[in-house]
Amino acid sequence: MDQLTQPTNLSEQEILDVLKQFITEVIGEEFVEDLEITPQSSFTKDLEMDSIEIVAFSEKVKAHFGRNIDFTGWLSNMDLDEIIQLNLGDITKYIRSCL
Amino acid sequence: MPVVDLQHTRIHLQEMNTGAAETVLMIHGMFTNLSIYYFNIAPILAQRFHVVLYDLKGHGMSGKSSHGYHLQAMSDELMELLEVLQLDAVHLAGYSYGGLIALKTAARFPQKIKKLAVIESPDPYEQETMSIVDIYSKELLLHFINGQPGHALQPGKRQLERRHRMYEFLLKESSIRQDMQQERHFFSSEEITAIPHETLLIYGASSDCAPAGRHLQEKINRSRLLLVNGDHNIPVQEPMTIGHELKNFFETDL
């Protein structure tokens, strides 16, 4: 269940753990078991997420971290190639910079 | 995941800027999903408008349905969606097959549509252009997926299997192909010439569908044709141009 929180002072590792949970919810536990999810993991190449799964992931990020971050606005400045090549470390850093 | 239950199917949708006074509803094309708008085009429109994106049935994260993919059924479902969302009248934009649904909806329910935008919709009579529906095979599917501009990376095995399942369902287990064949004469029908709305037609300058855009321009009285650089994949190739052109078009005279 997505939950709106007011996270403060979260470490990059804590943010990464939340993002890993979202990825598990989006692509399913059975697929995640075979994956090693690290800050270097990219959506498409490593996690094999397609664009509609990235939408679902983005919505979970927005629902969880709330108005502190403009995740869709951040993504909207990128073209689709840049978005699918984003890695989790990039997203973690962006979220942390907004908190 | 935001979903609404319609009479025959469950629809996944996304909304942006829900507080805005005017709504733009966007319809994606065949074999794609709402993500074609979500990352670039919709956020530009959401600077000014409430934006509603939804996955057509059988696509994206919406429910599967074995039948009812002809334009009348699809426009009926769009009306049902407006009712559920309590939207009185909206601006409507559709890409490819979604543009055909938009045209049909504008023709059947003119009072529910304010302005109309059609992006790269093929003439259903041109079976060569529509032949994506007929070229299905595993080998051609791989060519199709790998040939999509904007996707520099090769899709992984899980992605390929997901897409394969979608094609398998839509083309072999649903009536989508027969339903579109029965729409062959849509562009020559009187409903097209009767469309009263201000209409923006956006086509790729090097697209095989560009003649269909010129055809619609001749048929729809209050229409304007805009050619942008690219082919049928202009939402991926030129999302910023399309987003800003749509925004300018919908906000004029507001």
CSV table of C-alpha atoms in Angstrom, one decimal:
chain,number,residue,atom,x,y,z
A,1,MET,CA,0.0,0.0,0.0
A,2,ASP,CA,1.5,3.3,-1.0
A,3,GLN,CA,1.7,5.7,1.8
A,4,LEU,CA,2.4,9.4,1.8
A,5,THR,CA,5.2,10.1,4.2
A,6,GLN,CA,7.2,13.2,5.1
A,7,PRO,CA,10.7,11.7,5.0
A,8,THR,CA,13.5,13.8,6.3
A,9,ASN,CA,17.2,13.1,6.5
A,10,LEU,CA,16.8,9.8,4.8
A,11,SER,CA,20.1,8.3,3.7
A,12,GLU,CA,20.7,7.2,0.1
A,13,GLN,CA,20.6,3.6,1.3
A,14,GLU,CA,17.2,4.1,3.0
A,15,ILE,CA,15.8,5.8,-0.2
A,16,LEU,CA,17.3,2.9,-2.3
A,17,ASP,CA,15.5,0.4,-0.1
A,18,VAL,CA,12.2,2.1,-0.7
A,19,LEU,CA,12.8,2.2,-4.4
A,20,LYS,CA,13.7,-1.5,-4.4
A,21,GLN,CA,10.4,-2.2,-2.7
A,22,PHE,CA,8.5,-0.3,-5.4
A,23,ILE,CA,10.3,-2.2,-8.2
A,24,THR,CA,9.4,-5.4,-6.5
A,25,GLU,CA,5.7,-4.3,-6.4
A,26,VAL,CA,5.8,-3.2,-10.1
A,27,ILE,CA,7.5,-6.1,-11.7
A,28,GLY,CA,6.7,-8.9,-9.3
A,29,GLU,CA,8.7,-10.7,-6.6
A,30,GLU,CA,9.4,-13.8,-8.9
A,31,PHE,CA,11.4,-11.6,-11.3
A,32,VAL,CA,13.2,-9.6,-8.6
A,33,GLU,CA,14.5,-12.8,-7.0
A,34,ASP,CA,16.7,-13.3,-10.1
A,35,LEU,CA,18.0,-9.7,-10.1
A,36,GLU,CA,20.7,-7.9,-8.2
A,37,ILE,CA,19.3,-4.4,-7.6
A,38,THR,CA,22.1,-1.8,-7.1
A,39,PRO,CA,22.5,1.9,-7.5
A,40,GLN,CA,23.9,1.1,-10.9
A,41,SER,CA,20.8,-0.8,-12.1
A,42,SER,CA,19.1,0.9,-15.1
A,43,PHE,CA,15.4,0.5,-15.7
A,44,THR,CA,15.6,-1.1,-19.1
A,45,LYS,CA,19.0,-2.8,-19.4
A,46,ASP,CA,19.2,-4.3,-15.9
A,47,LEU,CA,15.7,-4.3,-14.5
A,48,GLU,CA,14.0,-5.0,-17.8
A,49,MET,CA,11.2,-2.5,-17.0
A,50,ASP,CA,9.2,-1.2,-19.9
A,51,SER,CA,7.7,2.3,-20.2
A,52,ILE,CA,4.3,1.5,-18.5
A,53,GLU,CA,6.1,-0.1,-15.6
A,54,ILE,CA,8.2,3.0,-15.3
A,55,VAL,CA,5.0,5.0,-15.1
A,56,ALA,CA,3.7,2.8,-12.3
A,57,PHE,CA,7.1,3.2,-10.5
A,58,SER,CA,6.9,7.0,-10.9
A,59,GLU,CA,3.5,7.1,-9.4
A,60,LYS,CA,4.6,5.1,-6.4
A,61,VAL,CA,7.6,7.5,-5.9
A,62,LYS,CA,5.2,10.5,-6.1
A,63,ALA,CA,2.7,8.9,-3.7
A,64,HIS,CA,5.4,8.1,-1.2
A,65,PHE,CA,7.6,11.1,-1.2
A,66,GLY,CA,4.8,13.6,-1.9
A,67,ARG,CA,5.0,17.2,-3.0
A,68,ASN,CA,8.6,17.6,-1.8
A,69,ILE,CA,9.7,16.3,-5.1
A,70,ASP,CA,8.5,17.0,-8.7
A,71,PHE,CA,9.4,13.6,-10.0
A,72,THR,CA,7.4,13.8,-13.2
A,73,GLY,CA,8.6,17.3,-13.9
A,74,TRP,CA,12.2,16.1,-13.4
A,75,LEU,CA,11.6,13.2,-15.9
A,76,SER,CA,9.8,15.5,-18.3
A,77,ASN,CA,13.1,17.3,-19.1
A,78,MET,CA,14.5,14.1,-20.4
A,79,ASP,CA,13.8,12.3,-23.6
A,80,LEU,CA,12.7,8.7,-23.5
A,81,ASP,CA,16.1,7.3,-24.1
A,82,GLU,CA,17.5,9.2,-21.1
A,83,ILE,CA,14.6,8.0,-19.0
A,84,ILE,CA,15.1,4.3,-19.8
A,85,GLN,CA,18.8,4.6,-19.2
A,86,LEU,CA,18.4,6.3,-15.8
A,87,ASN,CA,19.8,4.2,-13.0
A,88,LEU,CA,18.6,3.9,-9.4
A,89,GLY,CA,21.5,5.9,-8.1
A,90,ASP,CA,20.5,8.9,-10.2
A,91,ILE,CA,16.9,8.7,-8.9
A,92,THR,CA,18.1,8.3,-5.3
A,93,LYS,CA,20.3,11.4,-5.6
A,94,TYR,CA,17.5,13.4,-7.1
A,95,ILE,CA,15.1,12.4,-4.3
A,96,ARG,CA,17.6,13.1,-1.6
A,97,SER,CA,18.4,16.6,-3.1
A,98,CYS,CA,14.7,17.5,-2.7
A,99,LEU,CA,14.2,16.4,0.9
B,1,MET,CA,-2.7,2.1,-9.4
B,2,PRO,CA,-5.7,4.3,-10.3
B,3,VAL,CA,-8.4,2.3,-12.1
B,4,VAL,CA,-12.0,2.7,-12.9
B,5,ASP,CA,-14.5,0.0,-13.6
B,6,LEU,CA,-16.5,0.5,-16.8
B,7,GLN,CA,-19.4,-1.7,-17.8
B,8,HIS,CA,-17.2,-4.2,-19.7
B,9,THR,CA,-13.7,-3.5,-18.6
B,10,ARG,CA,-11.3,-2.1,-16.0
B,11,ILE,CA,-9.4,1.0,-17.2
B,12,HIS,CA,-6.1,2.2,-15.8
B,13,LEU,CA,-5.7,6.0,-15.9
B,14,GLN,CA,-3.4,8.7,-14.8
B,15,GLU,CA,-4.4,12.3,-14.1
B,16,MET,CA,-2.2,15.4,-13.8
B,17,ASN,CA,-3.1,18.9,-12.5
B,18,THR,CA,-6.6,17.8,-11.3
B,19,GLY,CA,-7.4,21.4,-10.1
B,20,ALA,CA,-7.4,23.0,-13.5
B,21,ALA,CA,-10.6,24.3,-15.0
B,22,GLU,CA,-10.3,22.7,-18.5
B,23,THR,CA,-9.5,19.0,-19.2
B,24,VAL,CA,-7.5,17.5,-22.0
B,25,LEU,CA,-8.1,13.8,-22.5
B,26,MET,CA,-5.5,11.8,-24.5
B,27,ILE,CA,-5.8,8.5,-26.3
B,28,HIS,CA,-2.8,6.4,-27.2
B,29,GLY,CA,-2.4,4.2,-30.3
B,30,MET,CA,-2.7,0.5,-31.0
B,31,PHE,CA,-0.1,-1.7,-29.2
B,32,THR,CA,1.2,1.1,-27.1
B,33,ASN,CA,-0.1,2.6,-23.8
B,34,LEU,CA,-0.5,5.9,-21.9
B,35,SER,CA,3.3,6.1,-21.3
B,36,ILE,CA,3.7,7.6,-24.8
B,37,TYR,CA,2.3,10.8,-23.4
B,38,TYR,CA,3.1,10.5,-19.7
B,39,PHE,CA,6.8,11.6,-19.6
B,40,ASN,CA,6.9,14.6,-21.9
B,41,ILE,CA,3.7,15.6,-23.7
B,42,ALA,CA,1.3,15.4,-20.8
B,43,PRO,CA,3.5,17.4,-18.4
B,44,ILE,CA,3.6,20.3,-20.9
B,45,LEU,CA,-0.2,20.3,-21.2
B,46,ALA,CA,-0.5,19.9,-17.4
B,47,GLN,CA,1.1,23.3,-17.0
B,48,ARG,CA,-2.3,24.7,-18.0
B,49,PHE,CA,-4.8,21.8,-18.1
B,50,HIS,CA,-6.2,18.9,-16.1
B,51,VAL,CA,-4.8,16.0,-18.2
B,52,VAL,CA,-6.4,12.6,-18.3
B,53,LEU,CA,-4.4,9.7,-19.8
B,54,TYR,CA,-5.9,6.2,-20.0
B,55,ASP,CA,-4.8,2.8,-21.2
B,56,LEU,CA,-7.3,1.4,-23.8
B,57,LYS,CA,-8.6,-2.0,-23.0
B,58,GLY,CA,-6.2,-4.8,-23.9
B,59,HIS,CA,-3.3,-2.3,-23.6
B,60,GLY,CA,-1.0,-1.2,-20.8
B,61,MET,CA,-2.4,-1.9,-17.4
B,62,SER,CA,-6.1,-1.9,-18.4
B,63,GLY,CA,-8.1,-5.1,-18.4
B,64,LYS,CA,-8.3,-7.4,-21.4
B,65,SER,CA,-11.3,-7.7,-23.5
B,66,SER,CA,-11.9,-10.2,-26.4
B,67,HIS,CA,-14.2,-7.9,-28.4
B,68,GLY,CA,-15.5,-4.4,-29.0
B,69,TYR,CA,-12.4,-2.7,-30.5
B,70,HIS,CA,-14.4,-1.0,-33.3
B,71,LEU,CA,-14.6,2.8,-33.2
B,72,GLN,CA,-18.2,2.9,-32.0
B,73,ALA,CA,-17.5,0.7,-29.0
B,74,MET,CA,-14.3,2.5,-28.2
B,75,SER,CA,-16.0,5.9,-28.3
B,76,ASP,CA,-18.8,4.5,-26.1
B,77,GLU,CA,-16.2,3.5,-23.5
B,78,LEU,CA,-14.7,7.0,-23.7
B,79,MET,CA,-18.0,8.5,-22.9
B,80,GLU,CA,-18.5,6.1,-20.0
B,81,LEU,CA,-15.1,7.2,-18.7
B,82,LEU,CA,-16.1,10.9,-18.9
B,83,GLU,CA,-19.2,10.1,-17.0
B,84,VAL,CA,-17.3,8.2,-14.3
B,85,LEU,CA,-14.9,11.1,-14.0
B,86,GLN,CA,-17.8,13.6,-14.0
B,87,LEU,CA,-16.3,15.5,-16.9
B,88,ASP,CA,-18.8,17.5,-18.8
B,89,ALA,CA,-16.8,18.4,-21.9
B,90,VAL,CA,-13.1,18.0,-22.8
B,91,HIS,CA,-10.5,18.7,-25.3
B,92,LEU,CA,-9.6,15.5,-27.0
B,93,ALA,CA,-6.3,14.3,-28.5
B,94,GLY,CA,-5.5,10.9,-30.0
B,95,TYR,CA,-2.5,9.3,-31.6
B,96,SER,CA,-2.9,6.8,-34.6
B,97,TYR,CA,-5.7,4.4,-33.7
B,98,GLY,CA,-6.4,6.7,-30.7
B,99,GLY,CA,-6.9,9.5,-33.2
B,100,LEU,CA,-9.5,7.4,-35.0
B,101,ILE,CA,-11.3,6.9,-31.7
B,102,ALA,CA,-11.1,10.7,-31.1
B,103,LEU,CA,-12.6,11.5,-34.6
B,104,LYS,CA,-15.4,9.0,-34.0
B,105,THR,CA,-16.2,10.4,-30.6
B,106,ALA,CA,-16.2,14.0,-31.9
B,107,ALA,CA,-18.6,12.9,-34.7
B,108,ARG,CA,-21.0,11.0,-32.4
B,109,PHE,CA,-20.9,13.3,-29.3
B,110,PRO,CA,-20.0,16.8,-30.6
B,111,GLN,CA,-21.3,18.5,-27.5
B,112,LYS,CA,-18.9,16.6,-25.3
B,113,ILE,CA,-15.8,17.7,-27.1
B,114,LYS,CA,-14.4,21.2,-27.2
B,115,LYS,CA,-11.4,21.0,-29.5
B,116,LEU,CA,-10.0,18.0,-31.3
B,117,ALA,CA,-6.4,17.0,-32.1
B,118,VAL,CA,-5.5,14.1,-34.3
B,119,ILE,CA,-1.9,12.8,-34.4
B,120,GLU,CA,-0.8,10.5,-37.2
B,121,SER,CA,-4.0,8.6,-37.7
B,122,PRO,CA,-4.0,6.4,-40.7
B,123,ASP,CA,-6.8,6.1,-43.2
B,124,PRO,CA,-8.4,2.7,-42.4
B,125,TYR,CA,-9.0,2.2,-46.1
B,126,GLU,CA,-5.2,2.2,-46.7
B,127,GLN,CA,-4.7,-1.4,-45.7
B,128,GLU,CA,-1.0,-1.1,-46.4
B,129,THR,CA,-0.7,1.5,-43.7
B,130,MET,CA,-3.0,-0.5,-41.4
B,131,SER,CA,-1.0,-3.6,-42.2
B,132,ILE,CA,0.7,-3.6,-38.9
B,133,VAL,CA,-2.3,-5.7,-37.9
B,134,ASP,CA,-1.5,-8.2,-40.5
B,135,ILE,CA,2.2,-8.7,-40.3
B,136,TYR,CA,2.3,-10.5,-37.1
B,137,SER,CA,4.8,-13.3,-36.6
B,138,LYS,CA,7.4,-13.8,-34.0
B,139,GLU,CA,10.1,-12.8,-36.4
B,140,LEU,CA,8.4,-9.7,-37.6
B,141,LEU,CA,7.5,-8.8,-34.0
B,142,LEU,CA,11.2,-8.7,-33.1
B,143,HIS,CA,11.9,-6.5,-36.1
B,144,PHE,CA,9.1,-4.2,-35.2
B,145,ILE,CA,10.2,-3.8,-31.6
B,146,ASN,CA,13.8,-3.4,-32.3
B,147,GLY,CA,13.0,-0.9,-35.0
B,148,GLN,CA,11.1,1.5,-32.8
B,149,PRO,CA,13.0,4.8,-32.7
B,150,GLY,CA,13.6,6.2,-29.3
B,151,HIS,CA,14.4,2.8,-27.9
B,152,ALA,CA,18.2,2.6,-28.3
B,153,LEU,CA,18.5,-0.3,-25.9
B,154,GLN,CA,17.4,-3.8,-26.9
B,155,PRO,CA,14.5,-5.0,-24.9
B,156,GLY,CA,15.2,-7.7,-22.5
B,157,LYS,CA,13.7,-11.2,-22.4
B,158,ARG,CA,10.9,-10.4,-19.9
B,159,GLN,CA,9.9,-7.2,-21.9
B,160,LEU,CA,9.8,-9.2,-25.1
B,161,GLU,CA,7.7,-11.8,-23.6
B,162,ARG,CA,5.3,-9.2,-22.2
B,163,ARG,CA,4.9,-7.6,-25.6
B,164,HIS,CA,4.6,-10.9,-27.3
B,165,ARG,CA,1.8,-11.8,-24.9
B,166,MET,CA,0.0,-8.5,-25.7
B,167,TYR,CA,0.3,-9.1,-29.5
B,168,GLU,CA,-0.7,-12.7,-29.1
B,169,PHE,CA,-3.8,-11.7,-27.2
B,170,LEU,CA,-4.9,-8.7,-29.3
B,171,LEU,CA,-4.3,-10.3,-32.7
B,172,LYS,CA,-5.2,-13.9,-32.0
B,173,GLU,CA,-7.6,-13.8,-29.1
B,174,SER,CA,-9.4,-10.6,-29.7
B,175,SER,CA,-11.5,-9.1,-32.5
B,176,ILE,CA,-9.3,-6.1,-33.0
B,177,ARG,CA,-8.2,-7.0,-36.5
B,178,GLN,CA,-11.7,-7.8,-37.8
B,179,ASP,CA,-13.1,-4.7,-35.9
B,180,MET,CA,-10.7,-2.4,-37.8
B,181,GLN,CA,-11.3,-4.0,-41.1
B,182,GLN,CA,-15.0,-3.0,-40.8
B,183,GLU,CA,-13.8,0.6,-40.4
B,184,ARG,CA,-12.4,0.8,-44.0
B,185,HIS,CA,-14.8,3.5,-45.1
B,186,PHE,CA,-14.6,5.7,-42.1
B,187,PHE,CA,-12.7,8.6,-43.7
B,188,SER,CA,-15.2,8.7,-46.6
B,189,SER,CA,-18.2,8.7,-44.3
B,190,GLU,CA,-20.4,11.7,-43.8
B,191,GLU,CA,-19.6,11.7,-40.1
B,192,ILE,CA,-16.1,13.0,-40.9
B,193,THR,CA,-17.3,15.9,-43.0
B,194,ALA,CA,-19.9,16.7,-40.3
B,195,ILE,CA,-17.3,17.2,-37.5
B,196,PRO,CA,-17.9,20.7,-36.4
B,197,HIS,CA,-14.9,21.2,-34.1
B,198,GLU,CA,-11.8,23.2,-34.5
B,199,THR,CA,-9.3,20.4,-35.3
B,200,LEU,CA,-5.5,20.3,-35.3
B,201,LEU,CA,-4.0,17.5,-37.5
B,202,ILE,CA,-0.4,16.7,-36.6
B,203,TYR,CA,1.5,14.4,-39.0
B,204,GLY,CA,5.1,13.5,-39.6
B,205,ALA,CA,6.5,15.2,-42.7
B,206,SER,CA,8.0,11.9,-43.8
B,207,SER,CA,5.3,9.6,-42.5
B,208,ASP,CA,3.3,7.2,-44.7
B,209,CYS,CA,0.3,8.5,-43.0
B,210,ALA,CA,0.8,12.2,-44.1
B,211,PRO,CA,-1.6,11.7,-47.1
B,212,ALA,CA,-4.3,10.7,-44.5
B,213,GLY,CA,-3.7,14.1,-42.8
B,214,ARG,CA,-4.2,16.0,-46.0
B,215,HIS,CA,-7.3,13.9,-46.7
B,216,LEU,CA,-8.7,14.9,-43.3
B,217,GLN,CA,-7.8,18.5,-43.8
B,218,GLU,CA,-9.9,18.5,-47.0
B,219,LYS,CA,-12.8,16.8,-45.2
B,220,ILE,CA,-13.0,18.6,-41.9
B,221,ASN,CA,-14.1,22.2,-42.3
B,222,ARG,CA,-12.3,23.9,-39.4
B,223,SER,CA,-9.1,21.9,-39.5
B,224,ARG,CA,-5.5,22.8,-39.8
B,225,LEU,CA,-2.7,20.5,-40.8
B,226,LEU,CA,0.7,20.8,-39.1
B,227,LEU,CA,3.6,18.8,-40.4
B,228,VAL,CA,6.5,18.2,-38.0
B,229,ASN,CA,9.9,16.5,-38.6
B,230,GLY,CA,9.7,12.7,-38.4
B,231,ASP,CA,7.6,9.8,-39.4
B,232,HIS,CA,4.7,7.9,-37.7
B,233,ASN,CA,6.6,7.9,-34.4
B,234,ILE,CA,6.6,11.7,-33.9
B,235,PRO,CA,5.3,11.5,-30.3
B,236,VAL,CA,8.6,9.8,-29.5
B,237,GLN,CA,10.7,11.7,-32.0
B,238,GLU,CA,9.3,15.2,-31.3
B,239,PRO,CA,7.5,15.2,-27.9
B,240,MET,CA,8.4,18.7,-27.0
B,241,THR,CA,7.1,20.1,-30.3
B,242,ILE,CA,3.9,18.2,-30.1
B,243,GLY,CA,3.3,19.1,-26.4
B,244,HIS,CA,3.7,22.8,-27.1
B,245,GLU,CA,1.7,22.8,-30.3
B,246,LEU,CA,-1.2,21.0,-28.5
B,247,LYS,CA,-1.0,23.4,-25.5
B,248,ASN,CA,-1.0,26.4,-27.8
B,249,PHE,CA,-3.9,25.0,-29.8
B,250,PHE,CA,-6.1,24.1,-26.8
B,251,GLU,CA,-5.4,27.3,-24.8
B,252,THR,CA,-6.2,29.7,-27.6
B,253,ASP,CA,-9.4,31.7,-26.8
B,254,LEU,CA,-9.6,30.2,-23.3
